[in-house]
Coordinates of N, CA and C and ligand atoms in Angstrom, one line a residue:
M4 N 91.4 200.8 58.0 CA 90.8 201.8 58.1 C 89.1 201.7 58.3
L5 N 88.8 199.8 57.5 CA 88.2 199.3 57.2 C 87.8 198.8 58.7
V6 N 88.3 198.5 59.4 CA 87.4 197.9 60.8 C 87.0 198.9 61.3
E7 N 87.5 200.2 61.0 CA 87.7 201.7 62.4 C 86.4 201.7 61.7
L8 N 86.0 201.8 60.6 CA 84.9 202.3 59.8 C 83.5 201.3 60.6
K9 N 84.0 199.8 61.0 CA 82.6 199.3 60.5 C 83.0 199.4 62.4
V10 N 83.5 199.6 63.2 CA 83.3 200.1 64.5 C 82.4 201.0 64.8
L11 N 83.3 202.0 64.2 CA 82.1 203.2 64.5 C 80.9 203.4 63.8
A12 N 80.1 202.8 62.3 CA 79.3 202.2 62.4 C 78.2 201.7 62.9
A13 N 78.9 200.7 63.6 CA 78.4 199.6 64.8 C 77.8 200.4 66.1
S14 N 79.0 201.4 65.9 CA 78.5 201.7 67.8 C 77.6 202.9 67.6
R15 N 77.6 203.7 66.4 CA 76.3 205.2 66.4 C 75.4 205.0 67.0
Q16 N 74.9 204.1 66.0 CA 73.4 203.0 66.2 C 72.9 203.3 67.6
R17 N 73.9 202.6 68.8 CA 72.7 202.8 69.8 C 73.6 203.8 70.8
T18 N 74.3 204.7 70.9 CA 75.1 206.0 71.0 C 74.2 207.2 71.2
P19 N 73.8 207.4 72.6 CA 73.4 208.3 72.5 C 73.2 209.7 71.5
P20 N 72.5 210.3 71.0 CA 72.9 211.4 70.2 C 73.6 212.5 70.5
E21 N 73.4 212.8 71.7 CA 75.0 214.1 72.4 C 76.1 213.9 72.2
F22 N 76.0 212.1 72.7 CA 77.6 211.8 72.9 C 78.2 211.2 71.7
R23 N 77.6 211.4 70.3 CA 78.1 210.7 68.8 C 79.0 211.9 68.4
P24 N 79.2 213.2 69.3 CA 80.6 213.8 68.7 C 81.4 213.1 68.8
H25 N 81.6 212.4 70.1 CA 83.0 211.7 70.7 C 83.5 210.1 70.7
L26 N 82.6 209.9 69.5 CA 82.7 208.5 68.8 C 83.9 208.5 67.9
A27 N 84.5 209.2 66.6 CA 85.3 208.9 66.4 C 86.8 209.5 67.1
E28 N 86.9 209.8 68.1 CA 88.2 210.4 68.8 C 88.1 208.5 69.6
A29 N 87.4 208.0 70.3 CA 87.3 206.7 70.9 C 87.5 206.0 69.8
V30 N 87.0 205.2 68.8 CA 87.8 204.9 68.0 C 89.1 205.3 67.7
R31 N 89.5 206.6 67.3 CA 91.1 206.6 67.1 C 91.7 205.9 68.1
Y32 N 91.0 206.2 69.6 CA 92.1 205.5 71.1 C 92.0 203.9 71.2
W33 N 91.0 203.0 69.9 CA 90.5 202.0 70.8 C 91.4 201.7 69.1
S34 N 91.6 201.8 68.1 CA 92.1 202.1 67.1 C 94.6 201.7 67.3
L35 N 94.9 203.3 68.0 CA 96.0 202.9 68.7 C 96.0 202.2 69.4
G36 N 95.5 201.6 70.3 CA 95.4 200.3 71.6 C 95.5 199.0 70.8
Q37 N 94.8 198.7 69.4 CA 95.5 197.5 69.0 C 96.3 197.7 68.2
R38 N 97.3 199.1 67.7 CA 98.5 199.0 67.2 C 99.5 199.2 67.8
Q39 N 99.4 199.7 69.1 CA 100.7 199.8 70.3 C 99.9 198.5 71.0
S40 N 99.9 197.7 70.8 CA 99.2 196.7 72.1 C 100.3 196.5 72.2
R41 N 101.8 196.2 71.9 CA 102.9 195.4 72.8 C 103.9 196.7 73.2
A42 N 103.6 197.3 73.0 CA 103.5 199.4 73.6 C 103.1 199.4 75.1
W43 N 102.1 199.7 75.2 CA 100.9 199.5 76.0 C 100.4 198.4 77.2
A44 N 101.2 197.0 76.4 CA 100.7 195.7 77.5 C 101.6 196.1 78.7
P45 N 102.7 196.2 79.0 CA 103.1 196.4 80.8 C 101.9 197.1 81.1
H46 N 101.5 198.6 80.5 CA 100.8 199.5 81.3 C 99.5 199.1 81.4
M47 N 98.4 198.0 80.6 CA 97.4 197.6 81.0 C 97.4 196.2 81.5
A48 N 99.1 195.5 81.8 CA 98.9 194.3 83.0 C 99.2 195.2 84.2
K49 N 100.0 195.9 84.3 CA 99.7 196.6 85.7 C 98.5 197.5 86.4
C50 N 97.7 197.8 85.3 CA 96.6 198.3 85.7 C 95.5 197.1 86.4
R51 N 95.5 196.0 84.9 CA 94.1 195.3 85.5 C 94.5 194.2 87.0
A52 N 96.2 194.2 86.8 CA 96.2 193.0 88.0 C 96.2 194.4 89.2
F53 N 96.8 194.9 89.3 CA 96.3 196.3 90.5 C 94.8 196.4 91.1
I54 N 94.3 196.0 90.1 CA 92.0 195.7 90.3 C 92.2 194.6 90.7
D55 N 92.8 193.5 90.1 CA 92.6 192.3 90.0 C 92.7 191.7 91.9
T56 N 93.8 192.1 92.1 CA 94.1 192.4 93.5 C 93.2 193.0 94.2
L57 N 92.7 193.9 94.1 CA 91.9 195.1 95.2 C 90.4 194.3 95.4
I58 N 90.5 193.1 93.7 CA 88.8 192.2 94.5 C 89.1 191.7 95.2
D59 N 90.3 190.8 95.7 CA 90.2 190.4 96.6 C 89.7 191.1 98.5
D60 N 90.8 191.8 98.1 CA 90.2 193.0 99.7 C 88.9 193.2 99.6
Q61 N 88.3 193.1 98.7 CA 86.6 193.2 98.9 C 85.9 192.9 100.0
Q62 N 85.3 193.1 100.8 CA 84.6 192.1 101.8 C 83.1 192.1 101.7
S63 N 82.9 193.2 100.6 CA 80.8 193.3 99.9 C 81.0 193.6 98.5
R64 N 80.2 192.5 97.9 CA 80.4 192.3 96.3 C 79.5 192.3 96.0
R65 N 78.8 192.9 96.1 CA 77.1 193.8 95.3 C 77.7 194.3 94.2
T66 N 77.9 195.5 94.4 CA 77.6 196.5 92.7 C 78.9 196.9 92.7
V67 N 80.0 196.8 91.6 CA 80.5 197.4 91.2 C 80.5 198.8 89.9
V68 N 80.8 200.1 90.1 CA 80.8 201.0 89.1 C 82.4 201.5 88.0
V69 N 83.2 201.2 86.9 CA 83.7 201.3 86.4 C 83.6 202.8 85.7
L70 N 84.2 203.8 86.2 CA 84.3 205.0 85.2 C 85.4 205.1 84.2
G71 N 84.7 205.5 83.3 CA 86.1 205.3 81.6 C 86.1 204.0 81.5
S72 N 85.2 203.3 81.4 CA 85.5 202.1 81.3 C 85.8 201.9 79.7
G73 N 85.9 202.6 78.8 CA 85.9 202.7 77.7 C 86.6 201.5 77.0
P74 N 87.3 201.6 75.8 CA 87.6 200.4 75.3 C 88.0 198.5 76.0
L75 N 87.9 198.6 77.5 CA 88.1 198.4 78.6 C 89.7 197.1 78.4
F76 N 90.0 197.9 77.5 CA 92.1 197.3 78.2 C 92.4 197.6 79.2
D77 N 92.0 198.4 80.2 CA 93.0 198.4 81.0 C 91.5 197.7 82.6
L78 N 91.0 196.9 81.9 CA 89.9 196.1 83.0 C 90.2 195.1 83.8
P79 N 90.0 194.1 84.4 CA 90.1 192.8 84.7 C 88.6 192.2 84.8
L80 N 87.7 193.2 83.3 CA 86.3 192.6 83.1 C 85.9 191.2 83.6
E81 N 86.3 190.1 83.4 CA 85.6 188.6 83.6 C 85.9 187.9 85.0
S82 N 86.9 189.4 85.7 CA 87.1 188.8 87.1 C 86.3 189.5 87.5
L83 N 85.7 191.3 87.1 CA 84.6 191.9 88.1 C 83.3 191.2 87.6
A84 N 83.1 190.8 86.6 CA 81.7 190.4 86.1 C 81.7 188.5 87.6
R85 N 82.6 188.1 87.4 CA 82.5 186.5 88.6 C 82.1 186.9 89.6
T86 N 83.3 188.4 90.1 CA 83.0 188.0 91.8 C 81.8 188.8 92.0
F87 N 81.6 190.4 91.3 CA 80.2 191.2 91.3 C 78.7 190.4 91.4
A88 N 77.9 191.0 92.0 CA 76.5 190.5 91.1 C 76.0 191.5 90.1
R89 N 76.5 192.6 90.3 CA 76.3 194.0 89.1 C 77.6 194.5 88.6
V90 N 78.0 194.9 87.5 CA 79.3 195.7 86.6 C 78.6 196.4 86.7
I91 N 78.1 197.9 86.5 CA 78.1 198.9 85.5 C 79.3 199.9 85.1
L92 N 79.6 199.5 83.6 CA 81.0 200.3 83.2 C 79.9 202.0 82.5
V93 N 80.2 203.0 82.6 CA 79.6 204.3 83.0 C 81.2 205.1 82.0
D94 N 81.0 205.3 80.7 CA 81.6 206.4 80.2 C 80.9 206.7 79.0
R95 N 81.3 207.9 78.2 CA 80.3 208.8 77.1 C 80.0 207.9 75.6
I96 N 81.7 206.8 76.0 CA 81.5 205.7 74.4 C 81.7 204.9 75.1
H97 N 80.7 203.7 74.5 CA 80.8 202.1 74.0 C 81.1 201.7 72.8
L98 N 81.8 201.5 72.8 CA 82.1 200.7 71.5 C 81.5 199.2 71.2
S99 N 81.0 199.2 70.0 CA 80.7 197.8 69.8 C 82.1 196.8 69.9
S100 N 83.7 197.1 70.0 CA 84.4 196.1 70.1 C 84.5 195.5 71.7
T101 N 83.6 196.0 72.2 CA 83.4 195.7 73.9 C 82.2 194.7 73.6
D102 N 81.3 194.5 73.0 CA 80.3 193.9 72.8 C 80.3 192.0 72.9
E103 N 81.4 191.6 72.8 CA 81.3 190.3 72.5 C 81.7 189.9 73.9
R104 N 82.7 191.0 74.2 CA 83.4 190.6 76.2 C 82.1 190.6 76.9
I105 N 81.6 192.0 76.7 CA 80.2 191.7 77.5 C 79.3 191.0 77.6
A106 N 78.7 190.7 76.5 CA 77.6 189.2 75.7 C 78.3 188.2 77.2
R107 N 79.5 187.6 77.5 CA 79.4 186.5 78.5 C 78.5 186.8 79.7
Y108 N 78.3 188.2 80.1 CA 77.9 187.6 81.5 C 76.8 188.6 81.4
G109 N 75.6 188.4 81.7 CA 74.2 188.6 82.4 C 74.3 189.7 83.6
N110 N 75.4 190.0 84.0 CA 75.6 190.9 85.3 C 76.4 192.4 84.6
V111 N 76.1 192.3 83.7 CA 77.3 193.6 83.1 C 76.4 195.0 82.4
E112 N 76.2 195.8 82.7 CA 75.5 196.9 81.6 C 75.9 198.0 82.0
R113 N 76.0 199.1 80.9 CA 76.7 200.0 80.3 C 75.7 201.2 80.7
Q114 N 76.3 202.3 81.0 CA 76.1 203.2 81.3 C 76.3 204.8 80.5
W115 N 75.4 205.4 78.8 CA 76.0 206.6 78.8 C 76.1 207.7 79.3
R116 N 77.4 208.4 79.7 CA 77.5 209.5 80.8 C 78.0 210.5 80.4
D117 N 78.4 211.7 80.7 CA 79.5 212.7 80.7 C 79.9 212.8 81.8
L118 N 81.2 212.8 82.1 CA 81.1 212.4 84.5 C 81.8 213.7 84.5
A119 N 82.2 214.5 83.8 CA 82.9 215.8 83.6 C 81.8 216.9 84.8
P120 N 81.2 217.6 84.5 CA 80.1 218.6 85.0 C 80.3 218.7 86.4
N121 N 80.0 219.2 87.0 CA 80.3 219.4 88.2 C 80.5 218.2 89.5
G122 N 81.7 217.6 88.9 CA 81.9 216.3 89.8 C 81.2 214.8 88.6
G123 N 80.2 215.2 88.6 CA 80.4 214.2 87.6 C 79.2 212.9 88.2
L124 N 79.4 212.5 89.7 CA 79.4 211.9 90.2 C 77.7 211.5 91.2
G125 N 76.9 212.4 90.7 CA 75.9 212.6 91.2 C 74.8 211.0 91.5
F126 N 75.0 210.5 90.1 CA 73.8 209.4 90.0 C 74.4 208.8 90.3
L127 N 75.3 208.5 91.3 CA 76.1 206.9 92.0 C 75.6 206.9 93.2
A128 N 74.5 207.9 93.7 CA 73.6 208.3 95.2 C 72.0 207.7 94.7
E129 N 72.3 207.0 93.4 CA 70.8 206.4 92.9 C 71.7 205.0 92.9
I130 N 72.1 205.1 93.0 CA 72.5 203.0 92.9 C 72.4 202.0 94.2
P131 N 72.1 201.2 94.1 CA 72.0 200.5 95.4 C 72.7 199.6 95.1
E132 N 73.2 199.7 97.2 CA 73.9 198.5 97.2 C 75.2 198.5 96.4
L133 N 75.8 200.1 96.6 CA 77.1 200.4 96.0 C 78.1 199.9 96.5
D134 N 79.4 198.6 96.3 CA 80.3 198.9 97.3 C 81.2 199.1 96.9
W135 N 82.2 199.9 95.4 CA 83.3 200.0 95.0 C 83.0 200.8 93.6
V136 N 83.8 201.5 93.6 CA 84.2 202.7 92.3 C 85.8 202.8 91.9
I137 N 85.7 202.7 90.8 CA 86.9 202.1 90.2 C 87.8 203.5 89.3
S138 N 87.6 205.1 89.3 CA 87.9 205.4 88.2 C 88.9 205.0 87.4
A139 N 89.0 204.9 85.9 CA 90.1 203.5 85.4 C 90.7 205.1 84.5
T140 N 91.7 205.4 84.3 CA 92.7 206.1 83.7 C 91.8 207.3 82.5
L141 N 90.6 207.8 83.8 CA 89.8 208.3 82.7 C 90.1 209.9 82.8
L142 N 91.1 211.0 84.2 CA 90.5 211.8 84.4 C 91.8 212.6 83.9
A143 N 92.9 212.1 83.4 CA 93.7 213.1 82.4 C 93.0 213.4 81.2
D144 N 92.2 212.5 80.4 CA 91.5 212.5 78.8 C 90.2 213.2 79.6
M145 N 89.5 213.6 80.3 CA 88.2 214.2 81.0 C 88.6 215.7 80.8
A146 N 90.1 216.0 81.3 CA 90.9 217.4 82.4 C 91.6 217.5 80.4
R147 N 91.9 216.8 79.5 CA 92.7 217.6 78.5 C 91.5 218.7 77.7
R148 N 90.2 218.2 78.0 CA 89.0 218.6 76.6 C 88.9 220.0 76.4
D149 N 89.4 220.6 78.0 CA 89.1 222.2 77.7 C 90.0 223.1 79.1
A150 N 91.3 223.2 78.5 CA 92.6 224.0 79.1 C 92.1 224.4 79.8
R151 N 91.3 225.4 80.1 CA 90.9 226.8 81.1 C 90.4 225.8 82.4
S152 N 89.6 225.0 82.2 CA 88.9 224.3 83.4 C 89.4 223.1 83.5
A153 N 90.1 223.1 82.9 CA 91.3 221.9 83.6 C 90.8 221.1 84.9
R154 N 91.8 222.2 85.8 CA 92.5 221.9 86.7 C 90.7 221.8 87.8
Q155 N 89.8 222.5 87.3 CA 88.2 222.6 88.1 C 87.7 221.6 87.9
T156 N 88.1 220.6 86.8 CA 87.8 219.3 86.3 C 88.4 218.2 87.2
V157 N 89.8 218.8 87.7 CA 90.6 217.7 88.1 C 90.0 217.5 89.8
D158 N 90.0 218.7 89.9 CA 89.5 219.2 91.1 C 88.0 218.2 91.3
G159 N 87.1 218.8 90.9 CA 85.8 217.7 91.0 C 85.7 216.7 90.8
H160 N 86.5 215.9 90.3 CA 86.5 214.5 90.1 C 86.4 213.8 91.4
L161 N 88.4 214.2 91.9 CA 88.9 213.6 92.7 C 88.1 214.2 94.2
D162 N 87.7 215.2 94.6 CA 87.5 215.7 95.5 C 85.3 214.9 95.1
A163 N 85.2 214.4 94.7 CA 83.7 213.6 94.5 C 84.1 212.2 94.7
L164 N 85.4 212.1 94.5 CA 85.2 210.5 94.7 C 85.8 210.4 96.0
A165 N 86.7 211.4 96.4 CA 87.2 211.7 98.2 C 85.4 211.3 99.1
R166 N 84.1 211.9 98.9 CA 82.9 212.6 99.5 C 82.3 210.6 99.3
L167 N 82.7 210.1 98.6 CA 81.7 208.7 98.6 C 81.7 207.5 99.4
N168 N 80.9 207.2 99.6 CA 80.8 205.9 100.7 C 80.8 204.9 100.6
C169 N 81.8 205.0 99.5 CA 82.5 203.3 99.6 C 83.7 203.4 99.0
V170 N 84.2 202.0 98.5 CA 85.9 202.0 98.8 C 85.3 202.8 97.0
T171 N 86.9 203.4 96.9 CA 86.6 204.2 95.7 C 88.4 204.0 95.1
T172 N 88.6 203.3 93.8 CA 90.0 203.5 93.9 C 90.1 204.2 92.9
L173 N 91.4 205.0 92.5 CA 91.6 205.9 91.4 C 92.5 205.5 90.2
V174 N 92.7 205.0 89.2 CA 94.0 205.3 88.2 C 93.8 206.2 87.5
A175 N 95.7 206.9 87.3 CA 95.0 208.1 87.2 C 96.5 208.7 86.4
D176 N 96.9 209.1 85.7 CA 97.7 209.9 84.4 C 98.7 211.1 85.6
L177 N 99.8 211.2 85.5 CA 99.9 212.0 86.9 C 100.8 213.3 85.8
D178 N 101.6 212.8 85.0 CA 102.1 213.7 84.1 C 102.7 212.9 82.9
Y179 N 103.5 213.6 81.8 CA 103.6 213.0 80.3 C 105.4 213.7 79.9
R180 N 105.9 212.7 79.2 CA 107.1 213.0 79.3 C 107.7 212.7 77.6
V181 N 108.2 213.8 77.3 CA 109.1 212.9 75.9 C 110.1 213.5 75.8
F182 N 110.8 212.4 75.3 CA 112.3 212.0 75.0 C 112.8 211.8 73.4
N183 N 114.0 212.3 73.1 CA 114.5 212.0 71.7 C 115.0 210.6 71.8
R184 N 116.1 210.4 71.1 CA 116.4 209.3 71.2 C 117.7 209.1 71.4
H185 N 118.0 210.3 72.0 CA 119.5 210.5 72.4 C 119.0 210.3 74.1
G186 N 117.5 209.8 75.1 CA 117.2 210.1 75.7 C 117.1 211.8 76.8
V187 N 117.2 212.5 75.8 CA 116.8 214.2 76.2 C 115.6 214.3 76.8
L188 N 114.9 215.2 77.7 CA 113.4 214.9 77.6 C 113.2 216.6 77.0
L189 N 112.5 216.3 75.8 CA 112.1 217.7 75.2 C 110.9 218.2 75.6
D190 N 109.8 217.8 76.5 CA 108.7 218.2 76.6 C 108.1 217.6 77.7
S191 N 107.6 218.2 78.7 CA 106.9 217.3 80.1 C 105.6 218.4 80.4
G192 N 104.6 217.6 80.5 CA 103.3 218.1 81.0 C 102.1 217.7 82.7
D193 N 102.2 218.7 83.3 CA 101.7 218.2 85.0 C 100.3 217.8 84.1
L194 N 99.6 216.6 83.8 CA 98.5 216.4 83.4 C 97.5 216.3 85.3
M195 N 97.9 216.5 86.3 CA 96.8 217.0 87.2 C 96.9 218.4 86.9
H196 N 97.4 218.9 86.8 CA 96.9 221.1 86.2 C 97.5 221.2 87.6
G197 N 98.2 220.5 88.5 CA 98.9 221.8 89.6 C 98.3 220.8 90.8
R198 N 97.1 220.0 90.7 CA 96.4 219.7 91.8 C 97.7 218.9 92.8
P199 N 97.7 219.0 93.8 CA 98.5 218.8 95.0 C 98.4 216.8 94.8
I200 N 99.7 216.2 95.0 CA 98.6 214.3 94.5 C 99.8 213.7 95.6
P201 N 99.1 213.3 96.6 CA 99.4 212.4 97.6 C 100.7 211.3 97.2
R202 N 101.5 211.7 98.4 CA 102.6 210.2 98.2 C 101.9 209.0 98.3
G203 N 102.9 207.9 97.7 CA 102.1 206.6 97.7 C 101.4 206.2 96.8
G204 N 100.7 205.2 96.7 CA 99.9 204.5 95.4 C 101.0 204.0 94.8
Q205 N 100.4 203.3 94.1 CA 101.7 202.2 93.1 C 101.5 203.3 91.9
R206 N 102.9 203.2 91.6 CA 103.1 203.6 90.5 C 104.4 203.0 89.3
W207 N 103.9 203.4 88.0 CA 104.9 202.4 86.9 C 104.1 204.0 85.9
K208 N 105.0 203.4 84.4 CA 105.0 204.3 83.8 C 104.2 203.7 82.3
W209 N 103.9 204.4 81.3 CA 103.1 203.5 80.3 C 103.5 204.2 79.3
E210 N 103.8 204.0 78.6 CA 104.9 203.4 77.0 C 104.2 204.3 76.1
V211 N 103.3 205.2 76.7 CA 101.7 205.7 75.2 C 102.3 205.5 73.6
A212 N 103.3 206.3 73.6 CA 103.9 206.0 72.2 C 105.3 206.1 71.9
P213 N 106.2 204.8 71.5 CA 106.9 204.4 71.9 C 108.0 205.0 70.3
F214 N 109.2 205.3 70.3 CA 109.8 205.7 68.7 C 109.2 204.8 67.8
G215 N 108.9 205.2 66.4 CA 108.3 204.9 65.6 C 106.6 205.4 65.1
A216 N 106.5 205.3 66.9 CA 104.6 205.7 66.9 C 104.6 207.0 65.8
T217 N 105.3 207.7 66.1 CA 105.4 209.7 65.4 C 106.3 209.2 64.7
R218 N 105.8 210.6 63.8 CA 107.1 210.6 63.1 C 108.5 211.5 63.5
D219 N 108.2 212.2 64.3 CA 109.4 213.1 65.6 C 110.5 212.3 65.9
H220 N 110.5 211.2 65.8 CA 111.4 210.5 66.4 C 111.9 210.7 68.1
T221 N 110.4 210.7 68.5 CA 110.3 211.3 70.0 C 109.6 209.5 70.7
R222 N 109.5 209.6 72.1 CA 108.6 208.8 72.6 C 107.8 209.6 73.9
R223 N 106.7 209.2 74.0 CA 106.1 209.6 74.8 C 105.4 208.9 76.4
V224 N 106.1 208.9 77.3 CA 105.5 208.5 78.5 C 104.6 208.9 79.2
H225 N 103.5 207.9 79.8 CA 102.8 208.5 80.7 C 103.4 207.9 82.0
Y226 N 103.6 208.8 83.5 CA 104.1 208.3 84.4 C 102.5 208.4 85.7
M227 N 101.8 207.3 85.8 CA 100.7 206.2 86.3 C 101.0 206.6 87.5
A228 N 99.6 206.7 88.3 CA 99.5 206.4 89.3 C 98.3 206.0 90.3
A229 N 98.5 204.8 90.8 CA 97.0 203.9 91.7 C 97.0 204.6 93.3
W230 N 95.4 204.6 93.4 CA 95.3 204.2 94.8 C 94.1 203.4 95.3
P231 N 94.3 202.5 96.4 CA 93.5 201.9 96.1 C 91.9 202.1 96.9
D232 N 92.2 202.8 97.5 CA 91.0 203.5 98.5 C 90.9 205.2 98.4
W233 N 90.8 206.0 97.5 CA 91.5 207.5 97.5 C 91.1 208.5 98.6
R234 N 89.9 207.7 99.4 CA 89.5 208.5 100.2 C 90.8 207.9 101.7
T235 N 90.6 207.6 101.8 CA 91.3 207.5 102.8 C 93.4 207.9 102.5
T236 N 93.6 208.3 101.3 CA 95.0 208.9 100.6 C 94.7 210.6 100.5
S237 N 93.6 211.0 100.3 CA 93.5 211.6 100.0 C 93.3 213.4 100.9
Ligands
SAM305 C1 92.2 207.1 78.4 S1 90.7 206.5 77.8 C2 90.7 204.9 79.2 C3 90.0 204.1 78.7 C4 89.8 202.4 79.6 N1 90.0 202.7 80.6 C5 90.5 201.9 79.1 O1 90.5 200.5 79.5 O2 91.0 201.6 78.4 C6 90.2 207.6 79.1 C7 89.0 207.1 78.4 O3 87.7 208.2 79.4 C8 86.7 208.7 79.0 N2 86.3 210.0 78.8 C9 86.3 211.1 78.9 N3 85.8 212.2 79.2 C10 85.0 212.0 80.2 C11 83.4 212.3 80.1 N4 83.1 213.8 80.5 N5 82.6 211.3 80.5 C12 82.5 210.3 80.5 N6 83.4 209.5 79.8 C13 84.9 210.4 79.5 C14 87.0 208.3 77.3 O4 85.4 208.4 76.1 C15 87.8 207.2 77.3 O5 87.1 206.1 76.9

């Protein structure tokens, strides 16, 4: 609890006022990630390895932008910083817990932005020498905020990604399932809110809440998908 409060206080100062209402939730996610580091490890490793492998495929390595970089759990930041001239991390919240990792590199910068309105990617046109955009486990979180406009948010983001003029990698939660101890499915939901999703891409599961994480003797699993270049799959 004390650690969380410290991170909250240290992060508050440099967070632009309009994004401060999201600080507490970002700290909760970071703290959950610390507590569930074992259960989350396979998902994080999959995600990092997926992006790491794609670095080798990039012909040009000038600027890479990561959308939804958050606490940097699922990103191979070190490989990106070593291979690209400029790395831009974009999120509503950048916690102080990421400072040490980022400070090792002079070519990594942070931008505070709300990526939801109208596809939210117009700012990318102003970034020179942009070679690669990575949407990193952002979409479901972004769509969750407002159930009424969730589908619109999903469509806005995916369509904006498809229109970009550079390689556009997407890592996204497709759906969630909640099971009891007998393996019976108790609840499930479409995190794409009805948006048809192309076949293919890499698929894996994220044990978001293993047994014991909540008091109701259930486990929650997210089904994940990742596409190296969303423009050629959508
Ligand atoms: C599931 S977390 C994934 C974070 C990160 N990829 C990681 O390594 O764990 C989703 C991230 O999306 C960010 N996010 C959600 N809605 C957003 C929005 N409208 N604009 C910008 N970032 C947003 C959250 O702040 C959070 O960092």
